[in-house]
GROMACS .gro file of C-alpha atoms in nm:
model
  432
    1UNK     CA    1   9.832 -16.280   9.794
    2UNK     CA    2   9.522 -16.431   9.627
    3UNK     CA    3   9.485 -16.805   9.662
    4UNK     CA    4   9.276 -16.854   9.347
    5UNK     CA    5   9.554 -16.989   9.128
    6UNK     CA    6   9.709 -17.219   9.395
    7UNK     CA    7   9.362 -17.361   9.464
    8UNK     CA    8   9.309 -17.425   9.095
    9UNK     CA    9   9.654 -17.580   9.071
   10UNK     CA   10   9.578 -17.802   9.370
   11UNK     CA   11   9.250 -17.914   9.214
   12UNK     CA   12   9.428 -17.995   8.889
   13UNK     CA   13   9.684 -18.212   9.065
   14UNK     CA   14   9.418 -18.385   9.276
   15UNK     CA   15   9.217 -18.456   8.962
   16UNK     CA   16   9.526 -18.590   8.786
   17UNK     CA   17   9.608 -18.814   9.084
   18UNK     CA   18   9.252 -18.950   9.104
   19UNK     CA   19   9.244 -19.020   8.730
   20UNK     CA   20   9.586 -19.189   8.747
   21UNK     CA   21   9.475 -19.407   9.041
   22UNK     CA   22   9.155 -19.503   8.860
   23UNK     CA   23   9.351 -19.590   8.546
   24UNK     CA   24   9.609 -19.797   8.735
   25UNK     CA   25   9.350 -19.984   8.941
   26UNK     CA   26   9.142 -20.053   8.631
   27UNK     CA   27   9.443 -20.187   8.444
   28UNK     CA   28   9.542 -20.403   8.740
   29UNK     CA   29   9.189 -20.539   8.770
   30UNK     CA   30   9.177 -20.623   8.398
   31UNK     CA   31   9.520 -20.785   8.420
   32UNK     CA   32   9.415 -20.986   8.728
   33UNK     CA   33   9.098 -21.111   8.560
   34UNK     CA   34   9.287 -21.203   8.244
   35UNK     CA   35   9.564 -21.379   8.440
   36UNK     CA   36   9.314 -21.567   8.654
   37UNK     CA   37   9.129 -21.686   8.346
   38UNK     CA   38   9.450 -21.800   8.181
   39UNK     CA   39   9.565 -21.980   8.497
   40UNK     CA   40   9.224 -22.147   8.532
   41UNK     CA   41   9.230 -22.268   8.172
   42UNK     CA   42   9.582 -22.409   8.210
   43UNK     CA   43   9.490 -22.575   8.540
   44UNK     CA   44   9.179 -22.743   8.400
   45UNK     CA   45   9.366 -22.861   8.092
   46UNK     CA   46   9.648 -23.004   8.307
   47UNK     CA   47   9.396 -23.192   8.522
   48UNK     CA   48   9.224 -23.328   8.211
   49UNK     CA   49   9.553 -23.435   8.050
   50UNK     CA   50   9.660 -23.616   8.364
   51UNK     CA   51   9.324 -23.796   8.385
   52UNK     CA   52   9.343 -23.914   8.022
   53UNK     CA   53   9.699 -24.038   8.075
   54UNK     CA   54   9.605 -24.231   8.388
   55UNK     CA   55   9.289 -24.363   8.221
   56UNK     CA   56   9.497 -24.499   7.935
   57UNK     CA   57   9.709 -24.699   8.183
   58UNK     CA   58   9.420 -24.797   8.411
   59UNK     CA   59   9.067 -24.813   8.262
   60UNK     CA   60   8.925 -24.807   8.617
   61UNK     CA   61   9.105 -24.483   8.711
   62UNK     CA   62   8.847 -24.250   8.871
   63UNK     CA   63   8.812 -23.885   8.766
   64UNK     CA   64   8.964 -23.627   9.007
   65UNK     CA   65   8.754 -23.527   9.305
   66UNK     CA   66   8.891 -23.278   9.555
   67UNK     CA   67   8.774 -22.963   9.733
   68UNK     CA   68   8.856 -22.757   9.425
   69UNK     CA   69   8.819 -23.007   9.139
   70UNK     CA   70   8.512 -23.224   9.072
   71UNK     CA   71   8.527 -23.465   8.780
   72UNK     CA   72   8.271 -23.688   8.607
   73UNK     CA   73   8.356 -23.946   8.344
   74UNK     CA   74   8.077 -24.080   8.121
   75UNK     CA   75   8.170 -24.383   7.904
   76UNK     CA   76   8.049 -24.390   7.549
   77UNK     CA   77   7.683 -24.486   7.524
   78UNK     CA   78   7.613 -24.426   7.896
   79UNK     CA   79   7.353 -24.185   8.033
   80UNK     CA   80   7.533 -23.887   8.192
   81UNK     CA   81   7.236 -23.786   8.404
   82UNK     CA   82   7.206 -24.140   8.542
   83UNK     CA   83   7.571 -24.124   8.646
   84UNK     CA   84   7.503 -23.813   8.855
   85UNK     CA   85   7.633 -23.549   8.613
   86UNK     CA   86   7.445 -23.218   8.673
   87UNK     CA   87   7.204 -23.129   8.396
   88UNK     CA   88   7.375 -22.788   8.348
   89UNK     CA   89   7.701 -22.969   8.268
   90UNK     CA   90   7.531 -23.195   8.013
   91UNK     CA   91   7.357 -22.902   7.845
   92UNK     CA   92   7.678 -22.700   7.824
   93UNK     CA   93   7.838 -22.920   7.559
   94UNK     CA   94   8.210 -22.970   7.485
   95UNK     CA   95   8.448 -22.679   7.556
   96UNK     CA   96   8.529 -22.438   7.838
   97UNK     CA   97   8.246 -22.264   8.023
   98UNK     CA   98   8.209 -22.009   8.302
   99UNK     CA   99   7.954 -22.123   8.558
  100UNK     CA  100   7.721 -21.856   8.697
  101UNK     CA  101   7.664 -21.987   9.048
  102UNK     CA  102   7.674 -21.821   9.391
  103UNK     CA  103   8.002 -21.830   9.578
  104UNK     CA  104   8.354 -21.853   9.437
  105UNK     CA  105   8.406 -21.839   9.062
  106UNK     CA  106   8.376 -22.174   8.887
  107UNK     CA  107   8.473 -22.302   8.544
  108UNK     CA  108   8.369 -22.612   8.356
  109UNK     CA  109   8.565 -22.816   8.105
  110UNK     CA  110   8.378 -23.066   7.891
  111UNK     CA  111   8.615 -23.277   7.681
  112UNK     CA  112   8.577 -23.590   7.475
  113UNK     CA  113   8.852 -23.852   7.488
  114UNK     CA  114   8.921 -24.221   7.433
  115UNK     CA  115   8.624 -24.419   7.560
  116UNK     CA  116   8.400 -24.135   7.682
  117UNK     CA  117   8.347 -23.776   7.790
  118UNK     CA  118   8.505 -23.595   8.086
  119UNK     CA  119   8.322 -23.325   8.284
  120UNK     CA  120   8.564 -23.127   8.496
  121UNK     CA  121   8.453 -22.844   8.731
  122UNK     CA  122   8.717 -22.628   8.901
  123UNK     CA  123   8.629 -22.400   9.193
  124UNK     CA  124   8.874 -22.112   9.263
  125UNK     CA  125   8.841 -22.059   9.639
  126UNK     CA  126   9.204 -21.979   9.703
  127UNK     CA  127   9.267 -21.805   9.373
  128UNK     CA  128   8.980 -21.562   9.431
  129UNK     CA  129   9.112 -21.467   9.773
  130UNK     CA  130   9.469 -21.434   9.648
  131UNK     CA  131   9.358 -21.227   9.349
  132UNK     CA  132   9.140 -20.998   9.560
  133UNK     CA  133   9.407 -20.934   9.820
  134UNK     CA  134   9.673 -20.885   9.554
  135UNK     CA  135   9.452 -20.632   9.379
  136UNK     CA  136   9.378 -20.446   9.703
  137UNK     CA  137   9.743 -20.436   9.811
  138UNK     CA  138   9.863 -20.331   9.467
  139UNK     CA  139   9.593 -20.061   9.449
  140UNK     CA  140   9.692 -19.923   9.791
  141UNK     CA  141  10.059 -19.917   9.692
  142UNK     CA  142   9.974 -19.746   9.362
  143UNK     CA  143   9.754 -19.491   9.539
  144UNK     CA  144  10.029 -19.411   9.787
  145UNK     CA  145  10.294 -19.381   9.517
  146UNK     CA  146  10.078 -19.169   9.287
  147UNK     CA  147   9.962 -18.951   9.576
  148UNK     CA  148  10.320 -18.891   9.691
  149UNK     CA  149  10.440 -18.809   9.340
  150UNK     CA  150  10.144 -18.577   9.280
  151UNK     CA  151  10.198 -18.398   9.610
  152UNK     CA  152  10.568 -18.344   9.536
  153UNK     CA  153  10.486 -18.226   9.184
  154UNK     CA  154  10.225 -17.987   9.325
  155UNK     CA  155  10.470 -17.842   9.573
  156UNK     CA  156  10.730 -17.787   9.301
  157UNK     CA  157  10.477 -17.637   9.060
  158UNK     CA  158  10.333 -17.416   9.334
  159UNK     CA  159  10.675 -17.276   9.413
  160UNK     CA  160  10.716 -17.196   9.044
  161UNK     CA  161  10.367 -17.044   9.007
  162UNK     CA  162  10.366 -16.842   9.330
  163UNK     CA  163  10.585 -16.556   9.202
  164UNK     CA  164  10.373 -16.523   8.887
  165UNK     CA  165  10.056 -16.518   9.098
  166UNK     CA  166  10.197 -16.256   9.332
  167UNK     CA  167  10.316 -16.046   9.037
  168UNK     CA  168   9.972 -16.063   8.871
  169UNK     CA  169   9.808 -15.962   9.198
  170UNK     CA  170  10.034 -15.660   9.236
  171UNK     CA  171   9.985 -15.551   8.874
  172UNK     CA  172   9.607 -15.582   8.910
  173UNK     CA  173   9.618 -15.338   9.205
  174UNK     CA  174   9.830 -15.083   9.024
  175UNK     CA  175   9.716 -14.733   8.951
  176UNK     CA  176   9.823 -14.683   8.585
  177UNK     CA  177   9.937 -14.333   8.672
  178UNK     CA  178  10.152 -14.445   8.968
  179UNK     CA  179  10.252 -14.813   8.935
  180UNK     CA  180  10.446 -14.963   9.226
  181UNK     CA  181  10.740 -15.108   9.032
  182UNK     CA  182  10.924 -15.209   9.349
  183UNK     CA  183  10.651 -15.460   9.438
  184UNK     CA  184  10.746 -15.687   9.145
  185UNK     CA  185  11.119 -15.690   9.211
  186UNK     CA  186  11.249 -16.052   9.229
  187UNK     CA  187  11.345 -16.010   9.595
  188UNK     CA  188  10.988 -15.910   9.687
  189UNK     CA  189  10.820 -16.213   9.527
  190UNK     CA  190  10.751 -16.540   9.714
  191UNK     CA  191  10.843 -16.882   9.588
  192UNK     CA  192  11.118 -16.973   9.343
  193UNK     CA  193  11.193 -16.683   9.109
  194UNK     CA  194  11.335 -16.832   8.793
  195UNK     CA  195  11.464 -16.682   8.469
  196UNK     CA  196  11.116 -16.674   8.312
  197UNK     CA  197  10.972 -16.479   8.607
  198UNK     CA  198  11.257 -16.229   8.589
  199UNK     CA  199  11.199 -16.180   8.216
  200UNK     CA  200  10.826 -16.133   8.274
  201UNK     CA  201  10.889 -15.880   8.553
  202UNK     CA  202  11.128 -15.687   8.331
  203UNK     CA  203  10.874 -15.679   8.048
  204UNK     CA  204  10.600 -15.554   8.283
  205UNK     CA  205  10.830 -15.285   8.425
  206UNK     CA  206  10.918 -15.172   8.075
  207UNK     CA  207  10.552 -15.161   7.976
  208UNK     CA  208  10.463 -14.961   8.289
  209UNK     CA  209  10.740 -14.711   8.220
  210UNK     CA  210  10.627 -14.667   7.859
  211UNK     CA  211  10.266 -14.627   7.975
  212UNK     CA  212  10.372 -14.356   8.221
  213UNK     CA  213  10.559 -14.184   7.941
  214UNK     CA  214  10.250 -14.196   7.718
  215UNK     CA  215  10.032 -14.058   7.999
  216UNK     CA  216  10.273 -13.771   8.059
  217UNK     CA  217  10.282 -13.689   7.690
  218UNK     CA  218   9.901 -13.705   7.672
  219UNK     CA  219   9.871 -13.465   7.964
  220UNK     CA  220  10.122 -13.228   7.812
  221UNK     CA  221   9.938 -13.242   7.480
  222UNK     CA  222   9.605 -13.181   7.653
  223UNK     CA  223   9.736 -12.871   7.828
  224UNK     CA  224   9.895 -12.736   7.511
  225UNK     CA  225   9.593 -12.819   7.295
  226UNK     CA  226   9.361 -12.654   7.546
  227UNK     CA  227   9.550 -12.329   7.499
  228UNK     CA  228   9.653 -12.352   7.135
  229UNK     CA  229   9.308 -12.451   7.006
  230UNK     CA  230   9.103 -12.215   7.217
  231UNK     CA  231   9.308 -11.907   7.142
  232UNK     CA  232   9.247 -11.892   6.764
  233UNK     CA  233   8.881 -11.982   6.811
  234UNK     CA  234   8.842 -11.694   7.056
  235UNK     CA  235   9.007 -11.461   6.807
  236UNK     CA  236   8.767 -11.578   6.535
  237UNK     CA  237   8.461 -11.524   6.752
  238UNK     CA  238   8.571 -11.181   6.873
  239UNK     CA  239   8.653 -11.070   6.520
  240UNK     CA  240   8.318 -11.187   6.384
  241UNK     CA  241   8.133 -11.017   6.670
  242UNK     CA  242   8.305 -10.688   6.588
  243UNK     CA  243   8.231 -10.722   6.218
  244UNK     CA  244   7.864 -10.797   6.283
  245UNK     CA  245   7.832 -10.468   6.472
  246UNK     CA  246   7.918 -10.276   6.157
  247UNK     CA  247   7.589 -10.112   6.049
  248UNK     CA  248   7.708 -10.090   5.688
  249UNK     CA  249   7.770 -10.466   5.664
  250UNK     CA  250   7.581 -10.611   5.365
  251UNK     CA  251   7.324 -10.886   5.441
  252UNK     CA  252   7.522 -11.130   5.231
  253UNK     CA  253   7.832 -11.072   5.446
  254UNK     CA  254   7.614 -11.095   5.759
  255UNK     CA  255   7.508 -11.448   5.663
  256UNK     CA  256   7.869 -11.546   5.599
  257UNK     CA  257   7.969 -11.419   5.943
  258UNK     CA  258   7.684 -11.615   6.097
  259UNK     CA  259   7.820 -11.930   5.934
  260UNK     CA  260   8.169 -11.852   6.066
  261UNK     CA  261   8.035 -11.806   6.418
  262UNK     CA  262   7.837 -12.130   6.403
  263UNK     CA  263   8.143 -12.314   6.273
  264UNK     CA  264   8.358 -12.162   6.549
  265UNK     CA  265   8.103 -12.269   6.811
  266UNK     CA  266   8.099 -12.621   6.664
  267UNK     CA  267   8.475 -12.631   6.682
  268UNK     CA  268   8.468 -12.516   7.044
  269UNK     CA  269   8.221 -12.792   7.128
  270UNK     CA  270   8.447 -13.050   6.965
  271UNK     CA  271   8.751 -12.918   7.153
  272UNK     CA  272   8.565 -12.915   7.486
  273UNK     CA  273   8.436 -13.269   7.440
  274UNK     CA  274   8.772 -13.411   7.336
  275UNK     CA  275   8.953 -13.238   7.621
  276UNK     CA  276   8.706 -13.376   7.876
  277UNK     CA  277   8.738 -13.727   7.733
  278UNK     CA  278   9.117 -13.698   7.722
  279UNK     CA  279   9.115 -13.660   8.102
  280UNK     CA  280   8.910 -13.974   8.171
  281UNK     CA  281   9.162 -14.097   8.430
  282UNK     CA  282   9.157 -13.769   8.619
  283UNK     CA  283   8.890 -13.648   8.861
  284UNK     CA  284   8.654 -13.395   8.708
  285UNK     CA  285   8.590 -13.060   8.871
  286UNK     CA  286   8.216 -13.047   8.932
  287UNK     CA  287   7.984 -12.752   8.967
  288UNK     CA  288   7.614 -12.691   9.001
  289UNK     CA  289   7.435 -12.705   8.668
  290UNK     CA  290   7.102 -12.537   8.610
  291UNK     CA  291   6.981 -12.767   8.335
  292UNK     CA  292   6.707 -12.529   8.222
  293UNK     CA  293   6.959 -12.254   8.147
  294UNK     CA  294   7.182 -12.494   7.952
  295UNK     CA  295   6.880 -12.614   7.753
  296UNK     CA  296   6.780 -12.254   7.676
  297UNK     CA  297   7.130 -12.185   7.544
  298UNK     CA  298   7.107 -12.495   7.325
  299UNK     CA  299   6.773 -12.362   7.191
  300UNK     CA  300   6.939 -12.030   7.097
  301UNK     CA  301   7.215 -12.213   6.913
  302UNK     CA  302   6.957 -12.430   6.738
  303UNK     CA  303   6.767 -12.120   6.627
  304UNK     CA  304   7.085 -11.977   6.475
  305UNK     CA  305   7.145 -12.303   6.292
  306UNK     CA  306   6.788 -12.307   6.157
  307UNK     CA  307   6.842 -11.954   6.023
  308UNK     CA  308   7.159 -12.071   5.854
  309UNK     CA  309   6.979 -12.372   5.703
  310UNK     CA  310   6.686 -12.155   5.595
  311UNK     CA  311   6.440 -12.367   5.795
  312UNK     CA  312   6.343 -12.121   6.067
  313UNK     CA  313   6.014 -12.039   5.895
  314UNK     CA  314   5.896 -12.400   5.868
  315UNK     CA  315   6.046 -12.552   6.186
  316UNK     CA  316   5.909 -12.456   6.527
  317UNK     CA  317   6.184 -12.483   6.792
  318UNK     CA  318   6.054 -12.472   7.151
  319UNK     CA  319   6.170 -12.529   7.509
  320UNK     CA  320   5.921 -12.719   7.727
  321UNK     CA  321   5.977 -12.664   8.099
  322UNK     CA  322   5.841 -12.941   8.321
  323UNK     CA  323   6.100 -12.898   8.596
  324UNK     CA  324   6.407 -12.693   8.679
  325UNK     CA  325   6.665 -12.951   8.800
  326UNK     CA  326   7.004 -12.852   8.939
  327UNK     CA  327   7.279 -13.112   8.889
  328UNK     CA  328   7.632 -13.158   9.014
  329UNK     CA  329   7.867 -13.210   8.720
  330UNK     CA  330   8.031 -13.030   8.431
  331UNK     CA  331   7.823 -12.750   8.288
  332UNK     CA  332   8.031 -12.742   7.973
  333UNK     CA  333   7.982 -13.116   7.918
  334UNK     CA  334   7.605 -13.075   7.958
  335UNK     CA  335   7.611 -12.782   7.717
  336UNK     CA  336   7.811 -12.975   7.457
  337UNK     CA  337   7.574 -13.273   7.475
  338UNK     CA  338   7.251 -13.072   7.451
  339UNK     CA  339   7.387 -12.845   7.181
  340UNK     CA  340   7.487 -13.146   6.972
  341UNK     CA  341   7.148 -13.314   7.018
  342UNK     CA  342   6.968 -12.994   6.916
  343UNK     CA  343   7.201 -12.953   6.617
  344UNK     CA  344   7.121 -13.306   6.503
  345UNK     CA  345   6.748 -13.242   6.538
  346UNK     CA  346   6.775 -12.917   6.338
  347UNK     CA  347   6.987 -13.077   6.069
  348UNK     CA  348   6.752 -13.370   6.012
  349UNK     CA  349   6.422 -13.183   6.044
  350UNK     CA  350   6.318 -13.007   5.725
  351UNK     CA  351   5.976 -12.901   5.859
  352UNK     CA  352   5.765 -12.950   6.169
  353UNK     CA  353   5.854 -12.906   6.534
  354UNK     CA  354   6.152 -12.957   6.763
  355UNK     CA  355   6.099 -12.966   7.138
  356UNK     CA  356   6.355 -12.969   7.417
  357UNK     CA  357   6.170 -13.106   7.721
  358UNK     CA  358   6.335 -13.059   8.062
  359UNK     CA  359   6.213 -13.295   8.336
  360UNK     CA  360   6.318 -13.392   8.687
  361UNK     CA  361   6.568 -13.656   8.578
  362UNK     CA  362   6.601 -13.614   8.203
  363UNK     CA  363   6.612 -13.390   7.901
  364UNK     CA  364   6.433 -13.507   7.587
  365UNK     CA  365   6.497 -13.370   7.239
  366UNK     CA  366   6.197 -13.455   7.018
  367UNK     CA  367   6.176 -13.379   6.649
  368UNK     CA  368   5.948 -13.456   6.354
  369UNK     CA  369   6.236 -13.513   6.114
  370UNK     CA  370   6.333 -13.795   5.883
  371UNK     CA  371   6.380 -14.047   6.166
  372UNK     CA  372   6.598 -14.356   6.149
  373UNK     CA  373   6.527 -14.711   6.046
  374UNK     CA  374   6.631 -15.011   6.254
  375UNK     CA  375   6.965 -15.066   6.081
  376UNK     CA  376   7.077 -14.707   6.137
  377UNK     CA  377   6.943 -14.708   6.494
  378UNK     CA  378   7.149 -15.016   6.581
  379UNK     CA  379   7.470 -14.853   6.458
  380UNK     CA  380   7.415 -14.492   6.552
  381UNK     CA  381   7.645 -14.513   6.857
  382UNK     CA  382   7.930 -14.681   6.668
  383UNK     CA  383   8.249 -14.473   6.640
  384UNK     CA  384   8.288 -14.294   6.306
  385UNK     CA  385   7.943 -14.402   6.190
  386UNK     CA  386   7.722 -14.119   6.067
  387UNK     CA  387   7.363 -14.145   5.949
  388UNK     CA  388   7.418 -13.854   5.715
  389UNK     CA  389   7.299 -14.031   5.402
  390UNK     CA  390   6.968 -13.850   5.449
  391UNK     CA  391   7.064 -13.483   5.487
  392UNK     CA  392   7.424 -13.443   5.601
  393UNK     CA  393   7.576 -13.449   5.946
  394UNK     CA  394   7.780 -13.194   6.136
  395UNK     CA  395   7.957 -13.158   6.471
  396UNK     CA  396   8.024 -13.444   6.712
  397UNK     CA  397   7.916 -13.799   6.648
  398UNK     CA  398   7.674 -13.965   6.886
  399UNK     CA  399   7.945 -14.213   6.990
  400UNK     CA  400   8.149 -13.926   7.137
  401UNK     CA  401   7.836 -13.772   7.289
  402UNK     CA  402   7.751 -14.096   7.467
  403UNK     CA  403   8.108 -14.132   7.597
  404UNK     CA  404   8.091 -13.775   7.723
  405UNK     CA  405   7.763 -13.848   7.901
  406UNK     CA  406   7.900 -14.168   8.049
  407UNK     CA  407   8.189 -13.968   8.196
  408UNK     CA  408   7.935 -13.823   8.442
  409UNK     CA  409   7.713 -14.133   8.480
  410UNK     CA  410   7.449 -13.993   8.247
  411UNK     CA  411   7.284 -14.215   7.985
  412UNK     CA  412   7.158 -14.148   7.633
  413UNK     CA  413   6.886 -14.349   7.458
  414UNK     CA  414   6.721 -14.304   7.118
  415UNK     CA  415   6.373 -14.395   6.996
  416UNK     CA  416   6.309 -14.326   6.629
  417UNK     CA  417   6.054 -14.402   6.358
  418UNK     CA  418   6.138 -14.349   5.989
  419UNK     CA  419   5.942 -14.058   5.844
  420UNK     CA  420   5.792 -13.958   6.180
  421UNK     CA  421   6.077 -13.834   6.394
  422UNK     CA  422   6.322 -13.910   6.671
  423UNK     CA  423   6.329 -13.882   7.049
  424UNK     CA  424   6.671 -13.863   7.218
  425UNK     CA  425   6.671 -13.886   7.599
  426UNK     CA  426   6.955 -13.771   7.821
  427UNK     CA  427   6.888 -13.922   8.162
  428UNK     CA  428   7.067 -13.829   8.482
  429UNK     CA  429   7.017 -13.895   8.855
  430UNK     CA  430   6.718 -13.713   8.996
  431UNK     CA  431   6.838 -13.366   9.084
  432UNK     CA  432   6.726 -13.083   9.308
   0.00000   0.00000   0.00000
């Protein structure tokens, strides 16, 4: 079972615990600082009030002076500095002040009262230690509590997520044609299998069964279509061949029969391509392909099409042999692709030259036709898109041709210039 999801879940809970600890410690620190400031203010004010009360009863009562509290009283009209009051206290002025000095935190209260001014400094030795230890202890307790709760929550969540993770792992390994439905039964899944997991498993099983049904129907249709579509096309071709042998056949009828044969061949190419693509999930029976022979056959079909279009006198169709590669693949697929590329070149070339160049690892179909601009070139491989606004298209679209080539790990690329022509390259692994 993959551990990706549990690891992610663990990281999420760890992150949540860390964020919760940081939030709690921050809040406790802010609360401690606020409480210490409030306690300090109340303490200083209580010391000042007690001094003023005692001073009212005894004018000679001295200001408080202990380890934590240092007081200075300056009668009206007296010089504070001469009485030993620190200059920083005198410059501070009346009110409460925080003293920035090394050591424990200190606060200053400067207050005017009957007969003079009181300077009261309070040093928080004990309060600082108590506050720091309280904060540390509270933070440790919070960390332990949050960590324990997060760990328990993680364990519970992991037990709930484990069956879904295991189910996803099994489904990812399935062969669509033979899914292992028993692997996602509730009894085969780890962790706590709840109602939601059972519903999800049932939905996946139902989807797998429907997919198998669709695949079976597609296979049955492919077998039936392979027979039902080929049979009438064979009858058409045989009948036209017999009619063409009639020496008394008028030329006008001869041209009509040529069109019927070309149309029947186009239909056969469409049927062959669609049947090959319909079996994408099945292994393909391979054979040795002599690419030069397939290209020569495509040239013959192109010549027939040029005669039909009336362009044979102004278009030079040639086969250029630079190599004679032998591939392992589907000869019919290669024939369908090259025939379609030659048909396109013949259809969109009103005059000039068409070359089918056979190399070691590619076949190029070059023409001097209308070409394609950038917008058409960017969309030429889109399904159902046809650049037939120039002359008129026929046969398979290039989207189907590229899918057919990709079925055998071949690639198709196009380089075109408007008004100058097009080069279509079918590239395959270097062959013998």
